JSON list of C-alpha atoms in Angstrom, two decimals:
[
{"chain": "A", "resi": 31, "resn": "MET", "atom": "CA", "xyz": [6.70, -43.66, -23.31]},
{"chain": "A", "resi": 32, "resn": "LYS", "atom": "CA", "xyz": [4.15, -43.55, -26.32]},
{"chain": "A", "resi": 33, "resn": "ALA", "atom": "CA", "xyz": [6.99, -43.86, -28.82]},
{"chain": "A", "resi": 34, "resn": "LYS", "atom": "CA", "xyz": [8.62, -46.83, -26.99]},
{"chain": "A", "resi": 35, "resn": "SER", "atom": "CA", "xyz": [4.97, -48.34, -27.02]},
{"chain": "A", "resi": 36, "resn": "ILE", "atom": "CA", "xyz": [4.24, -48.08, -30.87]},
{"chain": "A", "resi": 37, "resn": "ILE", "atom": "CA", "xyz": [8.08, -49.24, -31.64]},
{"chain": "A", "resi": 38, "resn": "SER", "atom": "CA", "xyz": [7.18, -52.23, -29.42]},
{"chain": "A", "resi": 39, "resn": "LEU", "atom": "CA", "xyz": [4.27, -52.96, -31.15]},
{"chain": "A", "resi": 40, "resn": "PHE", "atom": "CA", "xyz": [5.79, -52.66, -34.48]},
{"chain": "A", "resi": 41, "resn": "ALA", "atom": "CA", "xyz": [8.82, -55.02, -33.60]},
{"chain": "A", "resi": 42, "resn": "LEU", "atom": "CA", "xyz": [5.93, -57.48, -32.30]},
{"chain": "A", "resi": 43, "resn": "LEU", "atom": "CA", "xyz": [4.13, -57.27, -35.60]},
{"chain": "A", "resi": 44, "resn": "LEU", "atom": "CA", "xyz": [7.47, -58.07, -37.57]},
{"chain": "A", "resi": 45, "resn": "SER", "atom": "CA", "xyz": [8.32, -61.12, -35.19]},
{"chain": "A", "resi": 46, "resn": "VAL", "atom": "CA", "xyz": [4.57, -62.33, -35.68]},
{"chain": "A", "resi": 47, "resn": "GLY", "atom": "CA", "xyz": [4.53, -61.94, -39.41]},
{"chain": "A", "resi": 48, "resn": "ALA", "atom": "CA", "xyz": [8.39, -63.38, -39.88]},
{"chain": "A", "resi": 49, "resn": "LEU", "atom": "CA", "xyz": [7.15, -66.39, -37.83]},
{"chain": "A", "resi": 50, "resn": "LYS", "atom": "CA", "xyz": [3.98, -66.96, -39.85]},
{"chain": "A", "resi": 51, "resn": "ALA", "atom": "CA", "xyz": [5.71, -66.62, -43.04]},
{"chain": "A", "resi": 52, "resn": "GLN", "atom": "CA", "xyz": [7.56, -69.92, -42.05]},
{"chain": "A", "resi": 53, "resn": "GLU", "atom": "CA", "xyz": [4.23, -71.63, -41.73]},
{"chain": "A", "resi": 54, "resn": "GLN", "atom": "CA", "xyz": [2.87, -70.41, -45.11]},
{"chain": "A", "resi": 55, "resn": "ALA", "atom": "CA", "xyz": [3.16, -72.07, -48.75]},
{"chain": "A", "resi": 56, "resn": "PRO", "atom": "CA", "xyz": [4.00, -69.60, -51.47]},
{"chain": "A", "resi": 57, "resn": "VAL", "atom": "CA", "xyz": [1.20, -67.56, -52.78]},
{"chain": "A", "resi": 58, "resn": "PRO", "atom": "CA", "xyz": [0.83, -65.80, -56.44]},
{"chain": "A", "resi": 59, "resn": "VAL", "atom": "CA", "xyz": [1.87, -62.19, -57.03]},
{"chain": "A", "resi": 60, "resn": "GLU", "atom": "CA", "xyz": [-0.10, -59.70, -54.27]},
{"chain": "A", "resi": 61, "resn": "LYS", "atom": "CA", "xyz": [-1.68, -56.71, -55.60]},
{"chain": "A", "resi": 62, "resn": "TYR", "atom": "CA", "xyz": [-1.34, -53.73, -53.17]},
{"chain": "A", "resi": 63, "resn": "GLY", "atom": "CA", "xyz": [-3.48, -51.19, -55.05]},
{"chain": "A", "resi": 64, "resn": "ASN", "atom": "CA", "xyz": [-7.11, -50.44, -55.07]},
{"chain": "A", "resi": 65, "resn": "THR", "atom": "CA", "xyz": [-7.17, -49.72, -51.11]},
{"chain": "A", "resi": 66, "resn": "LEU", "atom": "CA", "xyz": [-8.68, -47.20, -49.33]},
{"chain": "A", "resi": 67, "resn": "ASN", "atom": "CA", "xyz": [-6.20, -46.53, -46.24]},
{"chain": "A", "resi": 68, "resn": "THR", "atom": "CA", "xyz": [-7.85, -44.42, -43.02]},
{"chain": "A", "resi": 69, "resn": "GLY", "atom": "CA", "xyz": [-6.10, -43.81, -39.79]},
{"chain": "A", "resi": 70, "resn": "VAL", "atom": "CA", "xyz": [-5.62, -41.82, -36.78]},
{"chain": "A", "resi": 71, "resn": "GLY", "atom": "CA", "xyz": [-2.39, -40.93, -35.37]},
{"chain": "A", "resi": 72, "resn": "ILE", "atom": "CA", "xyz": [-0.12, -38.50, -33.57]},
{"chain": "A", "resi": 73, "resn": "GLY", "atom": "CA", "xyz": [2.12, -35.91, -35.58]},
{"chain": "A", "resi": 74, "resn": "TYR", "atom": "CA", "xyz": [4.82, -33.80, -34.24]},
{"chain": "A", "resi": 75, "resn": "TYR", "atom": "CA", "xyz": [5.97, -30.77, -36.16]},
{"chain": "A", "resi": 76, "resn": "GLY", "atom": "CA", "xyz": [9.24, -29.03, -34.61]},
{"chain": "A", "resi": 77, "resn": "TYR", "atom": "CA", "xyz": [7.45, -25.45, -34.63]},
{"chain": "A", "resi": 78, "resn": "ILE", "atom": "CA", "xyz": [4.31, -26.56, -32.62]},
{"chain": "A", "resi": 79, "resn": "GLY", "atom": "CA", "xyz": [6.82, -28.27, -29.58]},
{"chain": "A", "resi": 80, "resn": "HIS", "atom": "CA", "xyz": [3.87, -30.75, -28.76]},
{"chain": "A", "resi": 81, "resn": "ALA", "atom": "CA", "xyz": [2.38, -33.58, -30.54]},
{"chain": "A", "resi": 82, "resn": "VAL", "atom": "CA", "xyz": [-1.17, -33.13, -32.07]},
{"chain": "A", "resi": 83, "resn": "ALA", "atom": "CA", "xyz": [-3.84, -35.48, -33.11]},
{"chain": "A", "resi": 84, "resn": "VAL", "atom": "CA", "xyz": [-4.20, -35.93, -36.74]},
{"chain": "A", "resi": 85, "resn": "VAL", "atom": "CA", "xyz": [-6.53, -37.70, -39.36]},
{"chain": "A", "resi": 86, "resn": "ASN", "atom": "CA", "xyz": [-5.58, -38.77, -42.69]},
{"chain": "A", "resi": 87, "resn": "ALA", "atom": "CA", "xyz": [-6.56, -40.90, -45.86]},
{"chain": "A", "resi": 88, "resn": "ASN", "atom": "CA", "xyz": [-4.86, -42.31, -49.01]},
{"chain": "A", "resi": 89, "resn": "TYR", "atom": "CA", "xyz": [-5.88, -44.30, -51.96]},
{"chain": "A", "resi": 90, "resn": "GLU", "atom": "CA", "xyz": [-3.33, -46.80, -53.59]},
{"chain": "A", "resi": 91, "resn": "PHE", "atom": "CA", "xyz": [-3.19, -48.01, -56.87]},
{"chain": "A", "resi": 92, "resn": "ASP", "atom": "CA", "xyz": [-0.60, -50.38, -58.22]},
{"chain": "A", "resi": 93, "resn": "VAL", "atom": "CA", "xyz": [2.30, -48.87, -60.57]},
{"chain": "A", "resi": 94, "resn": "ALA", "atom": "CA", "xyz": [4.82, -51.65, -60.67]},
{"chain": "A", "resi": 95, "resn": "ARG", "atom": "CA", "xyz": [5.27, -55.14, -58.87]},
{"chain": "A", "resi": 96, "resn": "SER", "atom": "CA", "xyz": [5.50, -54.59, -55.22]},
{"chain": "A", "resi": 97, "resn": "PHE", "atom": "CA", "xyz": [5.24, -50.69, -55.52]},
{"chain": "A", "resi": 98, "resn": "THR", "atom": "CA", "xyz": [1.83, -48.47, -55.22]},
{"chain": "A", "resi": 99, "resn": "LEU", "atom": "CA", "xyz": [1.35, -44.51, -55.45]},
{"chain": "A", "resi": 100, "resn": "ALA", "atom": "CA", "xyz": [-1.63, -43.18, -53.06]},
{"chain": "A", "resi": 101, "resn": "PRO", "atom": "CA", "xyz": [-2.95, -39.63, -53.16]},
{"chain": "A", "resi": 102, "resn": "PHE", "atom": "CA", "xyz": [-3.22, -38.44, -49.56]},
{"chain": "A", "resi": 103, "resn": "ILE", "atom": "CA", "xyz": [-5.06, -35.82, -47.43]},
{"chain": "A", "resi": 104, "resn": "GLY", "atom": "CA", "xyz": [-4.50, -35.36, -43.78]},
{"chain": "A", "resi": 105, "resn": "PHE", "atom": "CA", "xyz": [-5.82, -32.68, -41.18]},
{"chain": "A", "resi": 106, "resn": "TYR", "atom": "CA", "xyz": [-4.91, -31.46, -37.82]},
{"chain": "A", "resi": 107, "resn": "SER", "atom": "CA", "xyz": [-5.58, -28.39, -35.77]},
{"chain": "A", "resi": 108, "resn": "THR", "atom": "CA", "xyz": [-3.73, -26.92, -32.67]},
{"chain": "A", "resi": 109, "resn": "GLY", "atom": "CA", "xyz": [-4.31, -23.88, -30.60]},
{"chain": "A", "resi": 110, "resn": "TYR", "atom": "CA", "xyz": [-2.64, -21.91, -28.12]},
{"chain": "A", "resi": 111, "resn": "ASP", "atom": "CA", "xyz": [-3.40, -18.99, -25.58]},
{"chain": "A", "resi": 112, "resn": "TYR", "atom": "CA", "xyz": [-1.75, -16.11, -25.68]},
{"chain": "A", "resi": 113, "resn": "ALA", "atom": "CA", "xyz": [-1.92, -13.25, -23.10]},
{"chain": "A", "resi": 114, "resn": "TYR", "atom": "CA", "xyz": [-1.27, -9.79, -24.61]},
{"chain": "A", "resi": 115, "resn": "GLY", "atom": "CA", "xyz": [-1.00, -6.43, -22.97]},
{"chain": "A", "resi": 116, "resn": "ASN", "atom": "CA", "xyz": [1.47, -4.89, -20.14]},
{"chain": "A", "resi": 117, "resn": "PRO", "atom": "CA", "xyz": [1.56, -4.53, -16.20]},
{"chain": "A", "resi": 118, "resn": "HIS", "atom": "CA", "xyz": [0.30, -1.15, -16.16]},
{"chain": "A", "resi": 119, "resn": "ASP", "atom": "CA", "xyz": [-3.12, -1.57, -18.11]},
{"chain": "A", "resi": 120, "resn": "GLY", "atom": "CA", "xyz": [-3.53, -5.59, -17.63]},
{"chain": "A", "resi": 121, "resn": "TYR", "atom": "CA", "xyz": [-3.62, -8.52, -19.91]},
{"chain": "A", "resi": 122, "resn": "THR", "atom": "CA", "xyz": [-6.22, -9.87, -22.09]},
{"chain": "A", "resi": 123, "resn": "ASN", "atom": "CA", "xyz": [-5.99, -13.46, -23.24]},
{"chain": "A", "resi": 124, "resn": "TYR", "atom": "CA", "xyz": [-6.57, -14.11, -26.96]},
{"chain": "A", "resi": 125, "resn": "THR", "atom": "CA", "xyz": [-6.33, -17.69, -28.59]},
{"chain": "A", "resi": 126, "resn": "TYR", "atom": "CA", "xyz": [-4.90, -18.59, -31.78]},
{"chain": "A", "resi": 127, "resn": "ARG", "atom": "CA", "xyz": [-5.72, -21.30, -33.93]},
{"chain": "A", "resi": 128, "resn": "GLN", "atom": "CA", "xyz": [-4.07, -23.07, -36.76]},
{"chain": "A", "resi": 129, "resn": "THR", "atom": "CA", "xyz": [-5.48, -25.63, -39.00]},
{"chain": "A", "resi": 130, "resn": "VAL", "atom": "CA", "xyz": [-3.30, -27.69, -41.68]},
{"chain": "A", "resi": 131, "resn": "VAL", "atom": "CA", "xyz": [-4.41, -30.05, -44.33]},
{"chain": "A", "resi": 132, "resn": "PRO", "atom": "CA", "xyz": [-1.32, -31.65, -46.13]},
{"chain": "A", "resi": 133, "resn": "VAL", "atom": "CA", "xyz": [-1.92, -33.20, -49.39]},
{"chain": "A", "resi": 134, "resn": "GLY", "atom": "CA", "xyz": [0.16, -34.98, -51.98]},
{"chain": "A", "resi": 135, "resn": "MET", "atom": "CA", "xyz": [1.49, -38.27, -53.12]},
{"chain": "A", "resi": 136, "resn": "LYS", "atom": "CA", "xyz": [2.90, -41.14, -51.30]},
{"chain": "A", "resi": 137, "resn": "GLY", "atom": "CA", "xyz": [5.00, -43.85, -52.74]},
{"chain": "A", "resi": 138, "resn": "THR", "atom": "CA", "xyz": [5.30, -47.42, -51.25]},
{"chain": "A", "resi": 139, "resn": "TYR", "atom": "CA", "xyz": [7.45, -50.38, -52.03]},
{"chain": "A", "resi": 140, "resn": "TYR", "atom": "CA", "xyz": [6.25, -53.75, -50.05]},
{"chain": "A", "resi": 141, "resn": "PHE", "atom": "CA", "xyz": [9.04, -55.86, -48.98]},
{"chain": "A", "resi": 142, "resn": "ASP", "atom": "CA", "xyz": [6.63, -59.26, -48.49]},
{"chain": "A", "resi": 143, "resn": "LYS", "atom": "CA", "xyz": [8.57, -61.42, -51.17]},
{"chain": "A", "resi": 144, "resn": "LEU", "atom": "CA", "xyz": [11.73, -60.13, -49.87]},
{"chain": "A", "resi": 145, "resn": "LEU", "atom": "CA", "xyz": [10.82, -61.07, -46.41]},
{"chain": "A", "resi": 146, "resn": "ASN", "atom": "CA", "xyz": [8.67, -64.17, -47.58]},
{"chain": "A", "resi": 147, "resn": "ALA", "atom": "CA", "xyz": [6.04, -63.14, -45.50]},
{"chain": "A", "resi": 148, "resn": "SER", "atom": "CA", "xyz": [2.64, -64.98, -45.04]},
{"chain": "A", "resi": 149, "resn": "PRO", "atom": "CA", "xyz": [-0.26, -63.48, -47.15]},
{"chain": "A", "resi": 150, "resn": "LYS", "atom": "CA", "xyz": [-1.64, -62.25, -43.87]},
{"chain": "A", "resi": 151, "resn": "TRP", "atom": "CA", "xyz": [0.71, -59.50, -43.53]},
{"chain": "A", "resi": 152, "resn": "ASP", "atom": "CA", "xyz": [2.50, -56.50, -45.65]},
{"chain": "A", "resi": 153, "resn": "PHE", "atom": "CA", "xyz": [5.70, -55.14, -44.59]},
{"chain": "A", "resi": 154, "resn": "TYR", "atom": "CA", "xyz": [6.66, -51.50, -46.55]},
{"chain": "A", "resi": 155, "resn": "LEU", "atom": "CA", "xyz": [8.89, -48.50, -46.79]},
{"chain": "A", "resi": 156, "resn": "ALA", "atom": "CA", "xyz": [7.44, -45.26, -48.02]},
{"chain": "A", "resi": 157, "resn": "ALA", "atom": "CA", "xyz": [8.08, -41.95, -48.79]},
{"chain": "A", "resi": 158, "resn": "SER", "atom": "CA", "xyz": [5.59, -39.01, -49.02]},
{"chain": "A", "resi": 159, "resn": "ILE", "atom": "CA", "xyz": [5.78, -35.37, -50.75]},
{"chain": "A", "resi": 160, "resn": "GLY", "atom": "CA", "xyz": [3.00, -32.64, -51.22]},
{"chain": "A", "resi": 161, "resn": "PHE", "atom": "CA", "xyz": [2.24, -29.52, -49.56]},
{"chain": "A", "resi": 162, "resn": "ALA", "atom": "CA", "xyz": [0.57, -28.11, -46.33]},
{"chain": "A", "resi": 163, "resn": "ILE", "atom": "CA", "xyz": [-2.50, -25.60, -46.70]},
{"chain": "A", "resi": 164, "resn": "VAL", "atom": "CA", "xyz": [-2.37, -23.71, -43.54]},
{"chain": "A", "resi": 165, "resn": "ASN", "atom": "CA", "xyz": [-5.16, -21.29, -42.18]},
{"chain": "A", "resi": 166, "resn": "SER", "atom": "CA", "xyz": [-3.98, -19.43, -39.11]},
{"chain": "A", "resi": 167, "resn": "GLN", "atom": "CA", "xyz": [-6.53, -17.29, -36.94]},
{"chain": "A", "resi": 168, "resn": "TRP", "atom": "CA", "xyz": [-6.25, -15.01, -34.13]},
{"chain": "A", "resi": 169, "resn": "ASP", "atom": "CA", "xyz": [-9.28, -13.96, -31.95]},
{"chain": "A", "resi": 170, "resn": "ASN", "atom": "CA", "xyz": [-11.21, -10.94, -33.18]},
{"chain": "A", "resi": 171, "resn": "GLY", "atom": "CA", "xyz": [-9.60, -7.57, -31.74]},
{"chain": "A", "resi": 172, "resn": "TYR", "atom": "CA", "xyz": [-6.01, -9.19, -31.08]},
{"chain": "A", "resi": 173, "resn": "PRO", "atom": "CA", "xyz": [-3.96, -5.87, -31.34]},
{"chain": "A", "resi": 174, "resn": "GLY", "atom": "CA", "xyz": [-0.22, -7.62, -31.45]},
{"chain": "A", "resi": 175, "resn": "ASP", "atom": "CA", "xyz": [2.02, -9.46, -33.98]},
{"chain": "A", "resi": 176, "resn": "ARG", "atom": "CA", "xyz": [0.17, -12.07, -36.02]},
{"chain": "A", "resi": 177, "resn": "ASN", "atom": "CA", "xyz": [3.46, -13.75, -37.19]},
{"chain": "A", "resi": 178, "resn": "ILE", "atom": "CA", "xyz": [4.52, -15.04, -33.55]},
{"chain": "A", "resi": 179, "resn": "TYR", "atom": "CA", "xyz": [3.81, -18.65, -34.85]},
{"chain": "A", "resi": 180, "resn": "PRO", "atom": "CA", "xyz": [5.35, -19.20, -38.33]},
{"chain": "A", "resi": 181, "resn": "GLY", "atom": "CA", "xyz": [3.56, -22.61, -39.35]},
{"chain": "A", "resi": 182, "resn": "PRO", "atom": "CA", "xyz": [4.69, -25.52, -41.14]},
{"chain": "A", "resi": 183, "resn": "SER", "atom": "CA", "xyz": [6.74, -25.18, -44.49]},
{"chain": "A", "resi": 184, "resn": "PRO", "atom": "CA", "xyz": [4.58, -25.56, -47.52]},
{"chain": "A", "resi": 185, "resn": "LEU", "atom": "CA", "xyz": [6.22, -28.56, -48.60]},
{"chain": "A", "resi": 186, "resn": "PHE", "atom": "CA", "xyz": [5.43, -31.62, -46.96]},
{"chain": "A", "resi": 187, "resn": "LEU", "atom": "CA", "xyz": [7.93, -34.52, -46.85]},
{"chain": "A", "resi": 188, "resn": "ASP", "atom": "CA", "xyz": [7.68, -37.61, -44.78]},
{"chain": "A", "resi": 189, "resn": "ALA", "atom": "CA", "xyz": [9.58, -41.03, -44.64]},
{"chain": "A", "resi": 190, "resn": "HIS", "atom": "CA", "xyz": [7.59, -44.22, -43.36]},
{"chain": "A", "resi": 191, "resn": "MET", "atom": "CA", "xyz": [7.75, -47.95, -42.52]},
{"chain": "A", "resi": 192, "resn": "GLY", "atom": "CA", "xyz": [4.80, -49.98, -41.62]},
{"chain": "A", "resi": 193, "resn": "ALA", "atom": "CA", "xyz": [2.96, -53.12, -41.56]},
{"chain": "A", "resi": 194, "resn": "GLU", "atom": "CA", "xyz": [-0.54, -54.37, -42.14]},
{"chain": "A", "resi": 195, "resn": "TYR", "atom": "CA", "xyz": [-2.29, -57.41, -41.04]},
{"chain": "A", "resi": 196, "resn": "HIS", "atom": "CA", "xyz": [-4.93, -58.46, -43.22]},
{"chain": "A", "resi": 197, "resn": "MET", "atom": "CA", "xyz": [-8.37, -59.36, -41.25]},
{"chain": "A", "resi": 198, "resn": "SER", "atom": "CA", "xyz": [-10.10, -60.70, -44.27]},
{"chain": "A", "resi": 199, "resn": "SER", "atom": "CA", "xyz": [-9.33, -60.40, -47.98]},
{"chain": "A", "resi": 200, "resn": "LYS", "atom": "CA", "xyz": [-11.33, -57.13, -47.98]},
{"chain": "A", "resi": 201, "resn": "VAL", "atom": "CA", "xyz": [-10.33, -55.32, -44.54]},
{"chain": "A", "resi": 202, "resn": "GLY", "atom": "CA", "xyz": [-6.83, -54.76, -42.57]},
{"chain": "A", "resi": 203, "resn": "VAL", "atom": "CA", "xyz": [-5.26, -52.79, -39.87]},
{"chain": "A", "resi": 204, "resn": "TYR", "atom": "CA", "xyz": [-1.95, -50.97, -40.06]},
{"chain": "A", "resi": 205, "resn": "LEU", "atom": "CA", "xyz": [0.48, -49.38, -38.32]},
{"chain": "A", "resi": 206, "resn": "ASP", "atom": "CA", "xyz": [2.41, -46.41, -40.31]},
{"chain": "A", "resi": 207, "resn": "LEU", "atom": "CA", "xyz": [5.63, -45.13, -38.53]},
{"chain": "A", "resi": 208, "resn": "SER", "atom": "CA", "xyz": [6.89, -41.79, -40.12]},
{"chain": "A", "resi": 209, "resn": "THR", "atom": "CA", "xyz": [9.16, -39.33, -39.43]},
{"chain": "A", "resi": 210, "resn": "GLY", "atom": "CA", "xyz": [5.95, -36.56, -39.20]},
{"chain": "A", "resi": 211, "resn": "VAL", "atom": "CA", "xyz": [2.80, -38.50, -38.76]},
{"chain": "A", "resi": 212, "resn": "SER", "atom": "CA", "xyz": [2.70, -41.85, -37.26]},
{"chain": "A", "resi": 213, "resn": "THR", "atom": "CA", "xyz": [-0.92, -43.58, -37.51]},
{"chain": "A", "resi": 214, "resn": "ILE", "atom": "CA", "xyz": [-2.77, -46.72, -36.82]},
{"chain": "A", "resi": 215, "resn": "GLY", "atom": "CA", "xyz": [-5.88, -47.26, -39.16]},
{"chain": "A", "resi": 216, "resn": "LEU", "atom": "CA", "xyz": [-8.16, -49.46, -41.26]},
{"chain": "A", "resi": 217, "resn": "ALA", "atom": "CA", "xyz": [-7.19, -50.53, -44.82]},
{"chain": "A", "resi": 218, "resn": "PHE", "atom": "CA", "xyz": [-10.17, -51.10, -46.96]},
{"chain": "A", "resi": 219, "resn": "HIS", "atom": "CA", "xyz": [-9.10, -53.36, -50.26]},
{"chain": "A", "resi": 220, "resn": "LEU", "atom": "CA", "xyz": [-11.94, -52.73, -53.12]}
]
C-alpha cells in the first residue's frame, strides 16, 4: 500500500512538472551541484524481511552538463528478539541489534532539458555505489550461534529515479525512489 502511494505521488509530480514545463519560457543552463540533500525514508533489504527507517545525506557537485556526483552517508538500525534454550531448561530471550552505515558515491543525470521541464522542477536517474559498515551485537551472555543473521553485503549498490520541486532558489523538496532506500527530503542549494 505504501509503495503504491509513493509511486502515485511520483507520477503526480511528473505530471504537474510536465504541465508546468509547457507554461515556462526557456531558461539558461541550470547548475545542479553545490546542493546538500537530507532525507528520511524506508529501506528494504532482502535478508531483513521487512522495511526499516533510514536517514541519509549527500552533497552534490557538478561534474558535467546535467551530471553530478555526490558523496553520501546513510544510517539504519534494526533489532530482533530471539529465544534461546530448550524445553527442559527453559528459554531466555536475547536481543540482537544491527546498525548499518552505507557510505559511497551517487552519480545523477538530470533530464530537465530533455523533458523541457520548468525551472521549478528537476527530474533524474541515478546510481549509487559504496560499501556498508556493519555493527552487529547480541545481548551479553548469549551462548548461541552469533552468525544467524548474515547482514548486508559490504558492497552497496542502488539505482534511483526522482524529482525535486524548488520551493525557492535555495530550498527544494525531493522524492527519491530506489531499489534499496526510498526517501523524501529537503535539498539545500548553497
